[in-house]
Amino acid sequence: MCSIIGVVGENVKSDIINMLHTLKHRGPDGCGVYSRGKIYLNNDILDCEDSSFIIAHNLLSIVGCDELQPFMSENLVLVSNAEIYNYKELISKYDFDLSSNSDCEVILKLIEHNYHDNLKEAILKSIDLLDGDYAFCVSDGKDYVVVRDNVGVKPLYYGSNCDKFAFASEQKALQKIGINDIYNLNPRFMMYNGDVIQIRDCYKRCDFYNDYDVAKEKLKNAIVRSVRKRVQDLDEVALLFSGGVDSTLIALILKKLGIKTTLYSVGVETSQDLKYAKKIAHDIDIPLTIQIINQEIIEKSFYPTVNTIEDTNLMKIGVGMTIKLTSHLAHMDNHKVILSGQGADELFAGYNRYKKKYTNHDLLNEELTHDLNNIYDVNLERDDKATMSNSVELRVPFLDKDVIDVASHMPIDYLLDSCDDKIRKHILRDVAYELGLSKEAAYRPKKAAQYGTGIDKIIKKKIIKKQQYNKILQ
């Protein structure tokens, strides 16, 4: 939805202004700054008082108006990059009176409700009640806390040098003010006055369901609820679409919910993803927009992708380029929200490497658990930055807390059937089939995005052989 920024040090106004400008792509619809008890919006931010603690916000407006941040109450100030899916329930339960149309203000109201002169305790009570994806900073004038959602859907980085400490939604904002020793905040931790302290346990997998049909029905209901939450208040939505079971299942649910949806795909002319995306889009009768890409487009996109995802890992470049190019198509059609099937592979054993440990379920559960707990670092931050480079917000239904809870309690045999399993994710495929996907499409093996689009092959065989590209890769 936005970017958040904060700097602690002496006379940090100029740093804040530079960081806001650097992350304007994440929030082109407005900006705000808090300093010395006052809020300054848009052009007035240049008039803000300098101080030793300033927080700021860039706005990408999705719905409504009057959404500019920071938000202030009598004791607290907040900047947030968030989508709170249960905000209406929280407003009703606590009878909150909002001054804006933003779901983010509910975060402030909830913390204020739980605040009794101890900011840390108020935050811990409040985040247990939030259902959504978020990264936010809140201060009571004495202390400040920075925290993100359980999975890490919304990115958050921090770092320091000899004279300042800062945090931001992307690394490039920190680098802009001379901070190069940068860390991403583990979602199991919060930052309290610059100290990083653990507040949550890691996710753990364990067998719970002993009836396949019960587990399948639980999963089906959780996924449908998750998609519904992520499109509430929206008239239309975009979907990153590869023709695989993950994105197709989301497309089917969106259609059943009556949400106007456009599918978006990219690939080389002969790519498997485009071939199946066209066929399945036709079969389920949802419009598809595609872009045929070639070596020239991939080469032209190489440096911009590296700059966007802030990583030189070859695999991440391939996936990041796919998402960056695809979300650009959605941006050109004026979409501000795009959904993806990210997270399904980690939850339902979709990667080919998982089947190698099928014979030892304990080891496989350990690997699945590790991958889920680290998905923020491996995938989510890359994907968020790729879509937000086009001012499009990414939402990931498979990483809903209820979907994770159901998936994490499934026996391995519900996901894989052998060490030579060529399709994997069996229970998810069964759900897609029951919801109306053809048998051929539901049970079709599929390659990862960078392979299915043909991007990885061109990068490896053509582009990285050129010195100017090869030298920047890890």
Coordinates of C-alpha atoms in Angstrom, one line a residue:
M1 CA 0.0 0.0 0.0
C2 CA 2.7 2.5 0.9
S3 CA 6.2 3.1 2.4
I4 CA 7.1 3.9 5.9
I5 CA 10.3 5.7 7.0
G6 CA 11.9 6.7 10.3
V7 CA 15.2 8.3 11.4
V8 CA 16.6 8.7 14.9
G9 CA 19.6 11.1 15.2
E10 CA 20.6 14.7 15.2
N11 CA 18.9 17.0 12.7
V12 CA 17.4 14.3 10.5
K13 CA 14.9 16.4 8.4
S14 CA 17.0 16.3 5.2
D15 CA 17.4 12.5 5.5
I16 CA 13.7 12.1 5.8
I17 CA 13.0 14.2 2.7
N18 CA 15.6 12.3 0.7
M19 CA 14.2 8.9 1.8
L20 CA 10.6 10.0 0.9
H21 CA 11.7 11.0 -2.6
T22 CA 13.6 7.7 -3.0
L23 CA 10.5 5.6 -2.2
K24 CA 7.9 7.7 -4.0
H25 CA 7.2 4.8 -6.4
R26 CA 5.7 3.0 -3.4
G27 CA 3.3 5.9 -2.7
P28 CA 2.7 8.4 -5.5
D29 CA -0.6 9.7 -4.1
G30 CA 0.7 11.8 -1.2
C31 CA 3.2 12.0 1.7
G32 CA 3.3 13.0 5.3
V33 CA 5.9 13.7 8.0
Y34 CA 5.7 13.8 11.8
S35 CA 8.1 15.9 13.8
R36 CA 8.0 17.5 17.2
G37 CA 4.3 16.8 17.8
K38 CA 3.1 18.1 14.5
I39 CA 2.1 16.5 11.2
Y40 CA 3.0 18.0 7.8
L41 CA 1.4 16.8 4.6
N42 CA 2.4 16.9 0.9
N43 CA 4.1 20.3 0.0
D44 CA 4.1 21.3 3.6
I45 CA 6.7 18.7 4.6
L46 CA 9.5 21.1 3.6
D47 CA 8.3 23.3 6.4
C48 CA 8.5 20.6 9.1
E49 CA 10.7 21.3 12.1
D50 CA 14.0 19.5 12.3
S51 CA 14.3 17.1 15.2
S52 CA 16.1 13.9 16.5
F53 CA 13.1 11.6 15.7
I54 CA 11.0 11.9 12.5
I55 CA 8.7 9.4 10.9
A56 CA 7.2 9.6 7.4
H57 CA 4.9 8.0 5.0
N58 CA 4.3 7.7 1.2
L59 CA 0.7 6.9 0.2
L60 CA -0.6 4.5 -2.4
S61 CA -4.4 5.1 -2.2
I62 CA -6.4 1.9 -2.8
V63 CA -9.9 2.9 -1.7
G64 CA -11.5 5.9 -0.1
C65 CA -10.0 9.3 0.6
D66 CA -8.5 11.2 3.6
E67 CA -5.9 8.4 4.0
L68 CA -2.8 10.5 4.3
Q69 CA -0.5 9.5 7.2
P70 CA 0.9 9.9 9.9
F71 CA -2.2 9.3 12.1
M72 CA -2.2 10.9 15.5
S73 CA -4.3 10.5 18.7
E74 CA -3.9 12.2 22.0
N75 CA -0.8 10.2 23.0
L76 CA 0.3 8.3 19.9
V77 CA 1.5 8.8 16.4
L78 CA 1.6 6.0 13.7
V79 CA 2.9 5.4 10.2
S80 CA 1.9 2.1 8.6
N81 CA 2.1 0.1 5.4
A82 CA -0.8 -2.2 6.0
E83 CA -4.0 -3.9 4.9
I84 CA -6.1 -4.9 7.9
Y85 CA -8.7 -7.4 6.7
N86 CA -10.7 -7.4 9.9
Y87 CA -10.9 -3.7 10.4
K88 CA -14.7 -3.5 10.1
E89 CA -15.0 -6.1 12.9
L90 CA -12.6 -4.2 15.1
I91 CA -14.5 -0.9 14.5
S92 CA -17.7 -2.6 15.4
K93 CA -16.4 -4.5 18.4
Y94 CA -14.7 -1.5 20.0
D95 CA -17.0 1.2 18.6
F96 CA -14.0 3.1 17.2
D97 CA -14.7 6.6 15.7
L98 CA -12.3 7.1 12.8
S99 CA -11.2 10.5 11.4
S100 CA -10.4 8.9 8.0
N101 CA -11.6 6.1 5.7
S102 CA -8.4 4.2 6.2
D103 CA -8.2 0.7 7.7
C104 CA -4.7 1.7 8.9
E105 CA -6.2 4.1 11.4
V106 CA -7.7 1.1 13.2
I107 CA -4.2 0.0 14.2
L108 CA -3.7 3.3 16.0
K109 CA -7.2 3.1 17.6
L110 CA -6.5 -0.4 18.8
I111 CA -3.2 0.4 20.3
E112 CA -4.7 3.5 22.0
H113 CA -7.4 1.3 23.4
N114 CA -4.8 -1.0 25.0
Y115 CA -2.4 1.7 26.0
H116 CA -1.8 2.3 29.7
D117 CA 1.5 4.2 29.7
N118 CA 3.4 1.1 28.4
L119 CA 3.8 1.2 24.6
K120 CA 5.3 -2.2 24.3
E121 CA 2.5 -4.0 26.2
A122 CA -0.1 -2.1 24.2
I123 CA 1.5 -3.2 20.9
L124 CA 1.7 -6.9 22.0
K125 CA -2.0 -6.9 23.0
S126 CA -3.0 -5.2 19.7
I127 CA -1.2 -7.2 17.1
D128 CA -2.8 -10.4 18.5
L129 CA -6.1 -8.9 17.3
L130 CA -5.0 -7.8 13.9
D131 CA -5.8 -10.0 10.8
G132 CA -3.8 -8.6 8.0
D133 CA -0.5 -7.7 6.4
Y134 CA 1.4 -4.8 8.0
A135 CA 4.5 -3.0 8.9
F136 CA 4.2 0.0 11.1
C137 CA 5.9 2.3 13.6
V138 CA 4.2 3.9 16.5
S139 CA 5.5 6.3 19.2
D140 CA 4.1 7.7 22.4
G141 CA 6.7 10.5 22.6
K142 CA 8.9 8.5 25.0
D143 CA 9.3 5.1 23.2
Y144 CA 8.9 3.9 19.7
V145 CA 8.1 0.4 18.3
V146 CA 8.5 -1.0 14.8
V147 CA 6.9 -4.3 13.9
R148 CA 5.6 -6.3 10.9
D149 CA 3.1 -9.1 10.4
N150 CA 3.7 -12.7 11.4
V151 CA 4.7 -13.9 7.9
G152 CA 6.5 -10.8 6.7
V153 CA 4.3 -9.9 3.7
K154 CA 5.2 -6.2 4.1
P155 CA 8.9 -5.5 3.9
L156 CA 10.9 -3.7 6.6
Y157 CA 14.6 -2.9 6.8
Y158 CA 16.7 -1.1 9.4
G159 CA 20.3 -0.1 9.9
S160 CA 22.6 2.5 11.5
N161 CA 25.9 4.3 11.1
C162 CA 27.9 6.4 13.5
D163 CA 25.3 9.2 13.8
K164 CA 21.9 7.8 13.0
F165 CA 19.5 4.9 13.2
A166 CA 16.8 4.4 10.5
F167 CA 14.2 2.0 9.1
A168 CA 12.4 1.9 5.8
S169 CA 10.3 -0.2 3.5
E170 CA 13.2 -0.7 1.1
Q171 CA 17.0 -0.8 1.4
K172 CA 17.6 1.9 -1.1
A173 CA 16.1 4.5 1.2
L174 CA 18.6 3.6 3.9
Q175 CA 21.5 3.6 1.4
K176 CA 20.4 7.1 0.2
I177 CA 21.3 8.5 3.6
G178 CA 24.6 6.6 4.0
I179 CA 23.5 3.5 5.8
N180 CA 24.9 0.4 4.1
D181 CA 24.9 -2.1 6.9
I182 CA 21.3 -3.2 6.5
Y183 CA 19.1 -5.9 8.0
N184 CA 15.5 -7.0 7.3
L185 CA 13.4 -7.3 10.5
N186 CA 12.5 -10.9 11.3
P187 CA 8.7 -11.1 11.6
R188 CA 9.1 -12.9 14.9
F189 CA 10.8 -9.8 16.4
M190 CA 9.9 -6.2 17.1
M191 CA 12.2 -3.2 17.2
Y192 CA 11.8 -1.3 20.6
N193 CA 13.8 1.9 20.8
G194 CA 16.3 0.5 18.4
D195 CA 16.7 -2.9 20.2
V196 CA 15.4 -6.0 18.4
I197 CA 13.5 -8.3 20.7
Q198 CA 11.6 -11.5 20.0
I199 CA 7.8 -11.4 20.4
R200 CA 6.5 -14.5 18.5
D201 CA 7.4 -18.1 18.0
C202 CA 8.3 -19.5 14.6
Y203 CA 5.7 -21.5 12.7
K204 CA 5.8 -25.2 13.3
R205 CA 4.4 -28.1 11.3
C206 CA 2.7 -31.1 12.9
D207 CA 0.2 -33.8 11.9
F208 CA -3.3 -33.1 13.1
Y209 CA -5.8 -34.1 10.5
N210 CA -6.4 -37.9 10.2
D211 CA -9.4 -37.5 7.8
Y212 CA -8.4 -36.4 4.3
D213 CA -11.9 -35.1 3.4
V214 CA -12.2 -33.1 6.6
A215 CA -8.8 -31.5 5.9
K216 CA -9.7 -30.8 2.3
E217 CA -13.0 -29.1 3.3
K218 CA -11.2 -27.0 6.0
L219 CA -8.6 -25.9 3.4
K220 CA -11.2 -25.1 0.8
N221 CA -13.2 -22.9 3.2
A222 CA -10.0 -21.1 4.5
I223 CA -8.8 -20.3 1.0
V224 CA -12.2 -18.9 -0.1
R225 CA -12.4 -16.8 3.0
S226 CA -8.8 -15.6 2.5
V227 CA -9.5 -14.5 -1.1
R228 CA -12.8 -12.8 -0.1
K229 CA -10.9 -10.8 2.6
R230 CA -8.3 -9.6 0.2
V231 CA -10.9 -8.2 -2.3
Q232 CA -13.3 -6.6 0.1
D233 CA -14.1 -3.0 -0.9
L234 CA -12.6 -3.6 -4.4
D235 CA -14.6 -3.5 -7.6
E236 CA -11.9 -5.2 -9.7
V237 CA -8.6 -6.8 -9.2
A238 CA -5.5 -8.1 -11.2
L239 CA -4.0 -11.5 -10.8
L240 CA -0.5 -12.7 -11.6
F241 CA -1.3 -15.7 -13.8
S242 CA 0.9 -18.5 -14.9
G243 CA -1.8 -21.2 -15.7
G244 CA -0.6 -23.2 -12.7
V245 CA -2.9 -24.6 -10.1
D246 CA -2.1 -21.9 -7.5
S247 CA -3.1 -18.8 -9.5
T248 CA -5.9 -20.7 -11.3
L249 CA -7.5 -21.6 -8.0
I250 CA -7.5 -18.0 -6.9
A251 CA -9.0 -17.0 -10.3
L252 CA -11.8 -19.5 -9.9
I253 CA -12.6 -18.2 -6.4
L254 CA -12.6 -14.6 -7.6
K255 CA -15.0 -15.6 -10.4
K256 CA -17.3 -17.3 -7.9
L257 CA -17.2 -14.2 -5.7
G258 CA -18.3 -12.0 -8.6
I259 CA -15.1 -9.9 -8.6
K260 CA -14.2 -8.4 -12.0
T261 CA -10.7 -9.9 -12.6
T262 CA -8.1 -9.6 -15.3
L263 CA -5.3 -12.1 -15.5
Y264 CA -1.8 -11.0 -16.5
S265 CA 1.0 -13.2 -17.9
V266 CA 4.4 -12.7 -19.6
G267 CA 6.7 -15.1 -21.4
V268 CA 8.7 -15.8 -24.5
E269 CA 6.7 -16.7 -27.5
T270 CA 7.1 -20.5 -27.0
S271 CA 6.9 -20.5 -23.2
Q272 CA 4.8 -23.1 -21.5
D273 CA 3.3 -20.6 -19.1
L274 CA 1.8 -18.5 -21.9
K275 CA 0.5 -21.6 -23.7
Y276 CA -1.4 -22.9 -20.7
A277 CA -2.3 -19.4 -19.4
K278 CA -4.2 -18.8 -22.7
K279 CA -5.9 -22.1 -22.7
I280 CA -7.0 -22.0 -19.0
A281 CA -8.1 -18.4 -19.2
H282 CA -10.3 -19.3 -22.1
D283 CA -11.7 -22.4 -20.3
I284 CA -12.6 -20.4 -17.1
D285 CA -13.7 -17.4 -19.2
I286 CA -11.6 -14.7 -17.5
P287 CA -9.9 -12.0 -19.6
L288 CA -6.1 -12.4 -20.0
T289 CA -3.6 -9.8 -20.9
I290 CA -0.2 -11.0 -22.1
Q291 CA 3.2 -9.6 -23.1
I292 CA 5.5 -11.6 -25.4
I293 CA 9.1 -11.0 -24.3
N294 CA 12.4 -11.7 -25.9
Q295 CA 16.1 -11.3 -25.3
E296 CA 16.0 -7.6 -25.9
I297 CA 13.3 -6.9 -23.4
I298 CA 14.9 -9.2 -20.8
E299 CA 18.3 -7.6 -21.3
K300 CA 16.7 -4.1 -21.0
S301 CA 14.9 -5.2 -17.8
F302 CA 18.0 -6.7 -16.2
Y303 CA 19.5 -3.7 -14.3
P304 CA 16.1 -2.2 -13.4
T305 CA 15.1 -5.6 -11.9
V306 CA 18.3 -5.8 -9.8
N307 CA 17.7 -2.3 -8.6
T308 CA 14.1 -3.0 -7.8
I309 CA 14.5 -6.2 -5.9
E310 CA 17.8 -5.1 -4.3
D311 CA 19.4 -8.5 -4.9
T312 CA 21.8 -10.1 -7.4
N313 CA 20.8 -13.7 -6.8
L314 CA 20.2 -15.2 -10.3
M315 CA 17.0 -17.1 -9.3
K316 CA 15.5 -14.0 -7.6
I317 CA 16.3 -11.9 -10.7
G318 CA 14.4 -14.3 -12.9
V319 CA 11.3 -14.4 -10.7
G320 CA 11.5 -10.7 -9.9
M321 CA 11.7 -9.8 -13.6
T322 CA 8.6 -11.9 -14.3
I323 CA 6.6 -10.2 -11.5
K324 CA 7.9 -6.7 -12.4
L325 CA 7.0 -7.0 -16.1
T326 CA 3.6 -8.6 -15.3
S327 CA 2.6 -6.0 -12.7
H328 CA 3.6 -3.3 -15.1
L329 CA 0.8 -4.6 -17.4
A330 CA -1.6 -4.3 -14.5
H331 CA -0.4 -0.8 -13.8
M332 CA -1.0 0.2 -17.4
D333 CA -4.6 -0.9 -16.9
N334 CA -4.8 1.3 -13.8
H335 CA -4.9 -1.5 -11.3
K336 CA -3.6 -0.8 -7.8
V337 CA -4.0 -4.3 -6.4
I338 CA -2.7 -7.6 -7.8
L339 CA -3.0 -11.0 -6.2
S340 CA -0.6 -13.9 -6.5
G341 CA -0.3 -17.6 -5.6
Q342 CA 2.9 -17.0 -3.6
G343 CA 3.3 -19.3 -0.6
A344 CA 1.5 -22.4 -1.9
D345 CA 4.7 -24.3 -2.7
E346 CA 6.0 -23.8 0.8
L347 CA 2.7 -24.8 2.4
F348 CA 1.8 -27.8 0.2
A349 CA 5.3 -29.2 -0.8
G350 CA 5.2 -27.8 -4.4
Y351 CA 8.9 -27.6 -5.1
N352 CA 10.6 -30.5 -6.8
R353 CA 13.3 -30.7 -4.1
Y354 CA 10.8 -31.7 -1.4
K355 CA 10.1 -35.1 -2.9
K356 CA 13.7 -36.1 -2.2
K357 CA 12.9 -36.2 1.5
Y358 CA 9.6 -38.0 1.2
T359 CA 10.9 -41.1 2.8
N360 CA 11.8 -39.2 6.0
H361 CA 8.8 -37.2 7.0
D362 CA 10.5 -35.6 9.9
L363 CA 13.2 -34.1 7.7
L364 CA 10.7 -33.0 5.2
N365 CA 8.6 -31.3 7.8
E366 CA 11.7 -29.5 9.0
E367 CA 12.5 -28.2 5.5
L368 CA 8.9 -27.1 5.0
T369 CA 8.9 -25.3 8.4
H370 CA 12.2 -23.6 7.6
D371 CA 11.0 -22.4 4.2
L372 CA 7.7 -21.0 5.6
N373 CA 9.5 -19.2 8.4
N374 CA 12.0 -17.7 5.9
I375 CA 9.6 -16.9 3.0
Y376 CA 9.8 -13.2 3.9
D377 CA 13.5 -13.1 3.1
V378 CA 13.5 -15.5 0.2
N379 CA 10.4 -14.5 -1.7
L380 CA 8.0 -12.0 -0.2
E381 CA 10.3 -8.9 0.0
R382 CA 11.4 -9.5 -3.6
D383 CA 7.8 -9.9 -4.8
D384 CA 6.5 -6.8 -2.9
K385 CA 9.3 -4.6 -4.3
A386 CA 8.7 -5.9 -7.9
T387 CA 5.0 -5.0 -7.8
M388 CA 5.4 -1.8 -5.9
S389 CA 8.0 -0.6 -8.4
N390 CA 4.9 -0.2 -10.6
S391 CA 2.8 1.3 -7.7
V392 CA 0.8 -1.9 -7.5
E393 CA 0.1 -3.6 -4.1
L394 CA 0.6 -7.3 -3.9
R395 CA -1.8 -9.5 -1.9
V396 CA -1.1 -13.2 -1.2
P397 CA -4.2 -15.3 -0.2
F398 CA -2.3 -18.5 0.5
L399 CA -0.4 -16.7 3.3
D400 CA -3.5 -15.9 5.3
K401 CA -3.2 -16.9 8.9
D402 CA -6.1 -19.4 8.7
V403 CA -4.7 -21.0 5.5
I404 CA -1.3 -21.4 7.1
D405 CA -2.9 -22.9 10.2
V406 CA -4.8 -25.6 8.2
A407 CA -1.9 -26.4 5.9
S408 CA 0.6 -26.6 8.7
H409 CA -1.4 -29.4 10.4
M410 CA -1.6 -31.7 7.4
P411 CA 0.3 -35.0 7.2
I412 CA 2.9 -35.2 4.4
D413 CA 0.9 -37.9 2.6
Y414 CA -1.8 -35.3 1.9
L415 CA 0.8 -33.3 -0.1
L416 CA 3.0 -35.9 -1.7
D417 CA 2.4 -39.5 -2.7
S418 CA 6.0 -40.8 -3.3
C419 CA 9.6 -39.8 -3.8
D420 CA 8.9 -39.7 -7.5
D421 CA 5.8 -37.5 -7.3
K422 CA 5.7 -35.4 -10.5
I423 CA 2.8 -33.1 -9.6
R424 CA 2.9 -32.7 -5.7
K425 CA 0.4 -30.4 -3.8
H426 CA -2.3 -33.1 -4.1
I427 CA -4.8 -31.7 -1.6
L428 CA -4.6 -28.3 -3.1
R429 CA -5.1 -29.8 -6.6
D430 CA -8.1 -31.7 -5.3
V431 CA -9.6 -28.5 -3.9
A432 CA -9.1 -26.8 -7.3
Y433 CA -10.8 -29.7 -9.1
E434 CA -13.7 -29.7 -6.8
L435 CA -14.2 -25.9 -7.3
G436 CA -14.5 -26.4 -11.1
L437 CA -11.0 -26.6 -12.6
S438 CA -10.6 -29.3 -15.3
K439 CA -8.8 -32.4 -14.4
E440 CA -6.1 -31.8 -16.9
A441 CA -5.4 -28.3 -15.5
A442 CA -5.7 -29.3 -11.9
Y443 CA -3.2 -32.1 -12.0
R444 CA -0.7 -30.7 -14.6
P445 CA 2.9 -30.5 -13.5
K446 CA 4.3 -27.0 -13.8
K447 CA 7.7 -25.3 -13.7
A448 CA 8.7 -22.4 -11.5
A449 CA 7.9 -18.9 -12.9
Q450 CA 11.4 -18.1 -14.1
Y451 CA 11.6 -21.4 -16.0
G452 CA 8.0 -21.4 -17.3
T453 CA 8.3 -18.0 -18.8
G454 CA 11.6 -18.7 -20.6
I455 CA 13.3 -15.8 -18.8
D456 CA 15.8 -17.9 -16.8
K457 CA 17.0 -19.7 -20.0
I458 CA 17.7 -16.5 -21.8
I459 CA 19.5 -14.9 -18.8
K460 CA 21.7 -18.0 -18.2
K461 CA 22.5 -18.8 -21.9
K462 CA 22.7 -15.3 -23.3
I463 CA 22.8 -12.4 -20.9
I464 CA 25.2 -13.4 -18.1
K465 CA 27.8 -14.4 -20.7
K466 CA 28.2 -10.7 -21.2
Q467 CA 30.7 -9.2 -18.8
Q468 CA 28.7 -6.2 -17.7
Y469 CA 26.0 -8.5 -16.4
N470 CA 28.0 -11.4 -15.1
K471 CA 30.2 -9.3 -12.9
I472 CA 27.2 -8.2 -10.7
L473 CA 25.8 -11.7 -10.0
Q474 CA 26.4 -13.6 -6.7

